[in-house]
mmCIF file of C-alpha atoms in Angstrom:
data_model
loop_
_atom_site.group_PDB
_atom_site.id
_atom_site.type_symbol
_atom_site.label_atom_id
_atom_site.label_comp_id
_atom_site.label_asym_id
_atom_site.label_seq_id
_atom_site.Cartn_x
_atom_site.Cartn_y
_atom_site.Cartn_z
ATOM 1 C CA UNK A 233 -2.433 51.622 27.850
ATOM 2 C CA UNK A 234 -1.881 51.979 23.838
ATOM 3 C CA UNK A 235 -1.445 48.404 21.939
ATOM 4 C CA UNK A 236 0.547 48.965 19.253
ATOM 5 C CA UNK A 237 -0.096 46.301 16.406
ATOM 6 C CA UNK A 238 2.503 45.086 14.049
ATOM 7 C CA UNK A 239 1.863 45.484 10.327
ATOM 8 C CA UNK A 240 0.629 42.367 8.823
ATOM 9 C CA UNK A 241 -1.429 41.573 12.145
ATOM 10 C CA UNK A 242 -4.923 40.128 12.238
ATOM 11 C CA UNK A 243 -7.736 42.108 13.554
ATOM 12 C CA UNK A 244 -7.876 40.005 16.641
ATOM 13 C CA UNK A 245 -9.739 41.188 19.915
ATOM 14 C CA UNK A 246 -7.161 43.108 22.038
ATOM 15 C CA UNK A 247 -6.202 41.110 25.229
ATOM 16 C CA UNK A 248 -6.954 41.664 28.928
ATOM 17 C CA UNK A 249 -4.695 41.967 30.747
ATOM 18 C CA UNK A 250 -1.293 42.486 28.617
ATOM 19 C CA UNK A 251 0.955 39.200 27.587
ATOM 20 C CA UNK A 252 -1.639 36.753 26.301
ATOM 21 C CA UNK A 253 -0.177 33.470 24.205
ATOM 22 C CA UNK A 254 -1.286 36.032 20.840
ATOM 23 C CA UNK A 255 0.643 39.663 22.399
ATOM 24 C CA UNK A 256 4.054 40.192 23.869
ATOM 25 C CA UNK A 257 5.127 42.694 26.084
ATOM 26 C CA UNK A 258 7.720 45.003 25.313
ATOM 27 C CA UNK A 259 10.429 46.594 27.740
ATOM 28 C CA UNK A 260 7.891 49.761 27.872
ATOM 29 C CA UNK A 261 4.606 47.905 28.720
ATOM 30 C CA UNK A 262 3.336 48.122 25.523
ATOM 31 C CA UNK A 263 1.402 45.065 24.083
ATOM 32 C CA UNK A 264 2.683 43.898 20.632
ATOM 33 C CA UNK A 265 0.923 41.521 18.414
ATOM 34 C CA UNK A 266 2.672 38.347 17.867
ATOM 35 C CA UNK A 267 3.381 38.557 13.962
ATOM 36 C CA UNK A 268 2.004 36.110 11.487
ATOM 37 C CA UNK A 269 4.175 32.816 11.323
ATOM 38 C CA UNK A 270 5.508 33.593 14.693
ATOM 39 C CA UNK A 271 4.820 32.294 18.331
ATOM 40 C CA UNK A 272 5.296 34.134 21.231
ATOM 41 C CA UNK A 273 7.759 33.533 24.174
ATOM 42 C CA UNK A 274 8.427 33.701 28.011
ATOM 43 C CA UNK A 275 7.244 31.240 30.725
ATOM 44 C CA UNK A 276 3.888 31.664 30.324
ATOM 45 C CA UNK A 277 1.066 33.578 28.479
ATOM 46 C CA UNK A 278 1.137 36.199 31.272
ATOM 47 C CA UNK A 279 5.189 37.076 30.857
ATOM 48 C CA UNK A 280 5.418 36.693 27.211
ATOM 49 C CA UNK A 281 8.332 38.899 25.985
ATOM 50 C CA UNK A 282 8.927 37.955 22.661
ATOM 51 C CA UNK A 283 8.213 35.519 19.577
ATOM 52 C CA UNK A 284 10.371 33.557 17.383
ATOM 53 C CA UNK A 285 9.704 31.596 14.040
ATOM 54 C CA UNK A 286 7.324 28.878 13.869
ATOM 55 C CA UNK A 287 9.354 25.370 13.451
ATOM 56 C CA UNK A 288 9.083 22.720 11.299
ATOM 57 C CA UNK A 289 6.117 20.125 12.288
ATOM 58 C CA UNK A 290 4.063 22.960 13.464
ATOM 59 C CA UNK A 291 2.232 25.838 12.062
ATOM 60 C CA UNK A 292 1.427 28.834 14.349
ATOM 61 C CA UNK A 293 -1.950 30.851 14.926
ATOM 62 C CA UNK A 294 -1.828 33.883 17.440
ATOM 63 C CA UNK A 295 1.274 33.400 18.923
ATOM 64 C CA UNK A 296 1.383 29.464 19.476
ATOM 65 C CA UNK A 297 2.665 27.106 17.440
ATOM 66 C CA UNK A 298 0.433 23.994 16.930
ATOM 67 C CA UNK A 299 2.031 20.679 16.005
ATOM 68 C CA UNK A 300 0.685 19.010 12.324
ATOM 69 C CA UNK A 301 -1.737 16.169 13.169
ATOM 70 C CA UNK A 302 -1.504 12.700 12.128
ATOM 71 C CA UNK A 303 -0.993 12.170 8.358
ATOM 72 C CA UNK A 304 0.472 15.082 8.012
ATOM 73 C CA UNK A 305 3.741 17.241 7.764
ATOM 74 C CA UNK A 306 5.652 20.637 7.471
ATOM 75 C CA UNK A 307 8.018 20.906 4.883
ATOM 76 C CA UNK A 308 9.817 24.347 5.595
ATOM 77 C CA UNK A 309 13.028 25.536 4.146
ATOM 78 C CA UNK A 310 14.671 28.751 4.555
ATOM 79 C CA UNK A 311 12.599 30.883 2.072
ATOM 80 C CA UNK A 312 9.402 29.491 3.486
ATOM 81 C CA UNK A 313 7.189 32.811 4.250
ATOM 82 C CA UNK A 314 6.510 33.370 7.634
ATOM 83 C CA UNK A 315 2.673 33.833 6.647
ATOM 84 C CA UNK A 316 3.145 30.347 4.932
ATOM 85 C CA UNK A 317 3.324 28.589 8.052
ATOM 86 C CA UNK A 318 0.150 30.464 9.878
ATOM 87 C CA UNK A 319 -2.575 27.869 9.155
ATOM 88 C CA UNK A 320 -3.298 24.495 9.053
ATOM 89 C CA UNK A 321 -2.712 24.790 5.648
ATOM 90 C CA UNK A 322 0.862 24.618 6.117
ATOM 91 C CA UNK A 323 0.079 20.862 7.607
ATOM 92 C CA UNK A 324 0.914 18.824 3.870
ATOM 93 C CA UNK A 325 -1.148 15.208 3.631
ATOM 94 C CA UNK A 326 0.532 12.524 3.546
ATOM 95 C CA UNK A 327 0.059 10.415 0.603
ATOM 96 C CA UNK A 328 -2.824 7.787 -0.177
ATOM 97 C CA UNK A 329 -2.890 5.116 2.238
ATOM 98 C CA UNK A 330 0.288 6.826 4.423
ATOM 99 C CA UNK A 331 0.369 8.129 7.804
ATOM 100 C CA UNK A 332 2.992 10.025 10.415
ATOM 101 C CA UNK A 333 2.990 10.940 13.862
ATOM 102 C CA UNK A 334 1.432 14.248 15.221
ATOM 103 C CA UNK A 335 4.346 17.140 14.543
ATOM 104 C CA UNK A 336 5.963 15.426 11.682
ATOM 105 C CA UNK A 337 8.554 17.476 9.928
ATOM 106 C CA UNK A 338 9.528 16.053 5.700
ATOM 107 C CA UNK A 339 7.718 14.010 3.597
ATOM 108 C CA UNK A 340 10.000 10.904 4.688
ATOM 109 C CA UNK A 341 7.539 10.909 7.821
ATOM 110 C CA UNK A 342 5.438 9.218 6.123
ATOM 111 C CA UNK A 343 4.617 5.607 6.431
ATOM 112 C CA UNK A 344 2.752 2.687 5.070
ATOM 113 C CA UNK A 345 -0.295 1.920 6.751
ATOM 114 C CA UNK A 346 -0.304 -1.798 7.756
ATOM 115 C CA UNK A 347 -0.317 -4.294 4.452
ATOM 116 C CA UNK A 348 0.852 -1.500 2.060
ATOM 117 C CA UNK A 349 4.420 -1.213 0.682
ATOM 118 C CA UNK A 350 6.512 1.979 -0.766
ATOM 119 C CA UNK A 351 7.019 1.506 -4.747
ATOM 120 C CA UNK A 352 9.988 3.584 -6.620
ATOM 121 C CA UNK A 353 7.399 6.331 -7.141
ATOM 122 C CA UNK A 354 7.034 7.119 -3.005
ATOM 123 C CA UNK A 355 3.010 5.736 -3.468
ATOM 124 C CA UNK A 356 1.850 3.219 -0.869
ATOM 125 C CA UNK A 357 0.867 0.180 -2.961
ATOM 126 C CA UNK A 358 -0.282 -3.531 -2.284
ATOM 127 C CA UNK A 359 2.769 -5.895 -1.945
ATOM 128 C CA UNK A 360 3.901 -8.630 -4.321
ATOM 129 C CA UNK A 361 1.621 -11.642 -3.945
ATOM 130 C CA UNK A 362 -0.989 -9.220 -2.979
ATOM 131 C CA UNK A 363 -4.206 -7.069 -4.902
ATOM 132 C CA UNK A 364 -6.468 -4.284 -3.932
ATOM 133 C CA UNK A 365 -9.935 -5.411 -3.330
ATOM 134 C CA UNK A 366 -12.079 -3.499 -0.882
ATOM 135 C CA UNK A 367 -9.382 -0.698 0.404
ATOM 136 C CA UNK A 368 -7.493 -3.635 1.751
ATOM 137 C CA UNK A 369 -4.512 -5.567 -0.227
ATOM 138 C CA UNK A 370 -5.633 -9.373 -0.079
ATOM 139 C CA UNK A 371 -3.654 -12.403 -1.615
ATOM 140 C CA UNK A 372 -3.857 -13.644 -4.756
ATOM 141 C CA UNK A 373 -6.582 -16.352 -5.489
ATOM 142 C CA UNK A 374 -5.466 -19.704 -6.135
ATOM 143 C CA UNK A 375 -4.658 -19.750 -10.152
ATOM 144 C CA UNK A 376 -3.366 -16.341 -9.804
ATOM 145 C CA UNK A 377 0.528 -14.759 -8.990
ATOM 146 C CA UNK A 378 1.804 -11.026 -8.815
ATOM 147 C CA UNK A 379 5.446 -10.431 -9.230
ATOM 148 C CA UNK A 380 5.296 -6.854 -8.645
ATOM 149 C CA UNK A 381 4.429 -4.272 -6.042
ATOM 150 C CA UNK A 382 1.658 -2.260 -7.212
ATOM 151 C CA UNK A 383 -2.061 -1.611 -7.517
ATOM 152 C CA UNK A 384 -2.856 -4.005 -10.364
ATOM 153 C CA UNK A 385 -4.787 -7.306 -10.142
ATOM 154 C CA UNK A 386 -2.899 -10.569 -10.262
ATOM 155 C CA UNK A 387 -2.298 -12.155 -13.253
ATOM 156 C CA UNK A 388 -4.264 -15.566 -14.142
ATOM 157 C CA UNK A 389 -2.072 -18.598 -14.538
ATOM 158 C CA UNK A 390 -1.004 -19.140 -18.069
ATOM 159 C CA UNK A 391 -1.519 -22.495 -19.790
ATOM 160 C CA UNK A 392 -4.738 -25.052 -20.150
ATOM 161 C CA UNK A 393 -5.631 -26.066 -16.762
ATOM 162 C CA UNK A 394 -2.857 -24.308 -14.968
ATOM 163 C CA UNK A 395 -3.097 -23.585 -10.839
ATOM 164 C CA UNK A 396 -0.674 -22.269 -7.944
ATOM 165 C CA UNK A 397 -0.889 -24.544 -4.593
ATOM 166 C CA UNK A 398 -1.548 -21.215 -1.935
ATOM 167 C CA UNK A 399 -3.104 -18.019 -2.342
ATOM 168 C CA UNK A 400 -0.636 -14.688 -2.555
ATOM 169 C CA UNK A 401 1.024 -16.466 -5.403
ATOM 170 C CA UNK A 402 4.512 -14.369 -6.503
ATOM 171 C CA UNK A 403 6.049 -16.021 -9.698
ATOM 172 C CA UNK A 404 4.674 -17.514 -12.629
ATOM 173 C CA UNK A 405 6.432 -20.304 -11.457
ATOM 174 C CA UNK A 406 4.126 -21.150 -8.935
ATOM 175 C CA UNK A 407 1.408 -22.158 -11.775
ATOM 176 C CA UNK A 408 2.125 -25.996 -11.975
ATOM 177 C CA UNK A 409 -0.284 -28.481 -13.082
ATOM 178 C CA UNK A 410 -2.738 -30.613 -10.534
ATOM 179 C CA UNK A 411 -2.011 -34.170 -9.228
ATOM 180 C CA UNK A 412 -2.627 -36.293 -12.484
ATOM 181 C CA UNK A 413 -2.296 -33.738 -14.815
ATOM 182 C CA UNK A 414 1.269 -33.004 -16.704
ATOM 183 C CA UNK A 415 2.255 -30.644 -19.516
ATOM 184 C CA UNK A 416 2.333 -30.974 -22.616
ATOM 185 C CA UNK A 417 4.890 -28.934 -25.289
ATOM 186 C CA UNK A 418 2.799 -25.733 -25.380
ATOM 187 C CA UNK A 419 3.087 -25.584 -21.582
ATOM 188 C CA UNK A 420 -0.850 -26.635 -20.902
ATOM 189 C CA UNK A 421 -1.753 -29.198 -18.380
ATOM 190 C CA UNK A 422 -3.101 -32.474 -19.489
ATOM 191 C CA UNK A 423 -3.876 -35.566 -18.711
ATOM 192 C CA UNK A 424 -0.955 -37.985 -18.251
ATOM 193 C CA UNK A 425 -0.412 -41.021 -20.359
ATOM 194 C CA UNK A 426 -3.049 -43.669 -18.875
ATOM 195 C CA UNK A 427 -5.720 -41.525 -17.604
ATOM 196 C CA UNK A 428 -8.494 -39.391 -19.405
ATOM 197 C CA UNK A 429 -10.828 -36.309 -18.808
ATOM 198 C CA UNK A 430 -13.293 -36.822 -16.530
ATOM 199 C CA UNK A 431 -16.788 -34.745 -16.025
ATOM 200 C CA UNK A 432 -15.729 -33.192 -12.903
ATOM 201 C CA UNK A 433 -12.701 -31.541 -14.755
ATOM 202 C CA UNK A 434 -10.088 -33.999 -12.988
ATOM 203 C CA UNK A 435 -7.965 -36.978 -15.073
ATOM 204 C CA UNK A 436 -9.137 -40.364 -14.236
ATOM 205 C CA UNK A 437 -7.360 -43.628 -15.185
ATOM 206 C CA UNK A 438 -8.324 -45.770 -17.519
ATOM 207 C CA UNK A 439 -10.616 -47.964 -16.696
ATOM 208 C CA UNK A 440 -9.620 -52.136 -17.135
ATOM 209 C CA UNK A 441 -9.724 -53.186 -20.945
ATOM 210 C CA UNK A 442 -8.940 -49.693 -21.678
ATOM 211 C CA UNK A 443 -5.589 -47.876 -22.733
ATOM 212 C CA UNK A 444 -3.467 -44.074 -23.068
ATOM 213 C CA UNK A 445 -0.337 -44.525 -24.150
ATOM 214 C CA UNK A 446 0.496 -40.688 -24.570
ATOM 215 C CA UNK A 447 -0.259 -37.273 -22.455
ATOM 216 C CA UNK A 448 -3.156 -35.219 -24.302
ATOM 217 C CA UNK A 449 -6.740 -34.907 -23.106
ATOM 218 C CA UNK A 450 -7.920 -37.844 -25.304
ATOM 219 C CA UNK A 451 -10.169 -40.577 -24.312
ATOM 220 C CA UNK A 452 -8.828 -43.635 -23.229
ATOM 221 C CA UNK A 453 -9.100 -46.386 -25.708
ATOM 222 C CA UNK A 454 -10.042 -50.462 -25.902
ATOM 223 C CA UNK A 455 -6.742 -52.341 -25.366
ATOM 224 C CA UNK A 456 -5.026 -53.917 -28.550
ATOM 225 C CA UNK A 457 -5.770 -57.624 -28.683
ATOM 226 C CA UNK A 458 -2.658 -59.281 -27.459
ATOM 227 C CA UNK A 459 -1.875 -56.570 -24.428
ATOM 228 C CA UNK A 460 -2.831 -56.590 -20.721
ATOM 229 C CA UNK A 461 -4.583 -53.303 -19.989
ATOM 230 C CA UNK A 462 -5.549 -54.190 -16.674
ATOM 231 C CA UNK A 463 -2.780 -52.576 -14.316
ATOM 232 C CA UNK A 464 -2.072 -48.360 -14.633
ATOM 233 C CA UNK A 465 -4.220 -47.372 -18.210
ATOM 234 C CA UNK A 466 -0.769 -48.691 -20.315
ATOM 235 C CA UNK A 467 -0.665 -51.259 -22.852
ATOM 236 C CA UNK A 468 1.425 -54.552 -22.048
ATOM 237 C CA UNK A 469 2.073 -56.400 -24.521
ATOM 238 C CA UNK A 470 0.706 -60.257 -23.385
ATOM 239 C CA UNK A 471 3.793 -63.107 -23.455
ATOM 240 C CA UNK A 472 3.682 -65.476 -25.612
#
């Protein structure tokens, strides 16, 4: 029996016997090649009597249409070629750190992998509160915030001495100064009226006989004669 082969056909091996998934079989007998970007149909591969166009969320190679595998996705429109959709090549990636579902038709398929978030731009980026550090987004360290989605590091606390209570930080706002520390006018952290630096980088009070009357990161000094600087690092002044 003649095979007649469509123009634009690949030189594929000619089938045995007539109707395989990559031929049809026309009202004659005659085989026909399924053309490129086409899949064949009829119930099955031995009564295959036609073809139509491959669909979106598939590409088609010798007369079956394949669906896109994960991460992936068709985007066809009308004027798509039909030899545009006969490879895997037709199968778009997804974007950096985005997946979809096997047969996925439109970019929108798309998603987030776990811990990522979609910024204005369609990328999959680290959340607010949130860095990139090993191909992972992990919180913010304690004495740093975020406030927007992205792929930038967090931002260090402003201001002397400055810290945030919990990692994943999201404001500025969430920089406020340790227990016994307070701030001063220019926003840095200090050590509050009665207490002093200490070694270890914490305020301690002052000790008996000594006074602070004002926030600063001063030493604490003797007591005036004629005060009591025995209680909280202040200066009372003695009764007469």
């Amino acid at each position: 029996t003649m095979v007649t082969i469509s123009q634009g056909a690949t030189n594929d091996d000619v089938p045995t016997p007539c109707g395989s998934d990559a031929y049809y079989c026309t009202g004659d007998g005659s085989r026909q090649l399924v053309p490129l970007g086409y899949k064949a149909t009829g119930p099955t591969p031995e009564l295959r009597t036609g073809f139509t166009e491959c669909t979106d969320g598939e590409y088609c190679s010798k007369g079956v249409g394949i669906p896109c595998p994960n991460a992936t996705y068709t985007d066809y429109t009308n004027s798509t070629a039909p030899e545009a959709r006969a490879s895997p090549a037709a199968c778009e990636p997804c974007p950096a750190k985005a997946t979809s579902a096997e047969g996925s038709s439109g970019r929108s398929s798309c998603v987030c992998l776990k811990g990522y978030v979609l910024d204005e731009s369609g990328r999959c980026v680290c959340p607010v509160g949130e860095e990139p550090m090993d191909d992972l987004c992990r919180p913010c360290g304690l004495g740093y915030f975020k406030t927007e989605p992205g792929d930038a590091l967090c931002s260090p606390c402003t201001g002397a001495n400055r810290v945030t209570l919990a990692p994943g930080a999201q404001t500025e706002d969430a920089c406020v100064c340790p227990v016994g520390y307070a701030p001063d006018q220019s926003g840095n952290c200090v050590c509050d009226a009665g207490s002093s630096p200490a070694a270890d980088g914490s305020c301690k009070p002052c000790a008996p006989g000594f006074r602070k009357s004002d926030r600063g990161n001063a030493p604490c000094e003797r007591c005036f004669p004629g005060f009591d600087c025995s209680g909280d690092g202040t200066a009372l002044a003695l009764e007469e």
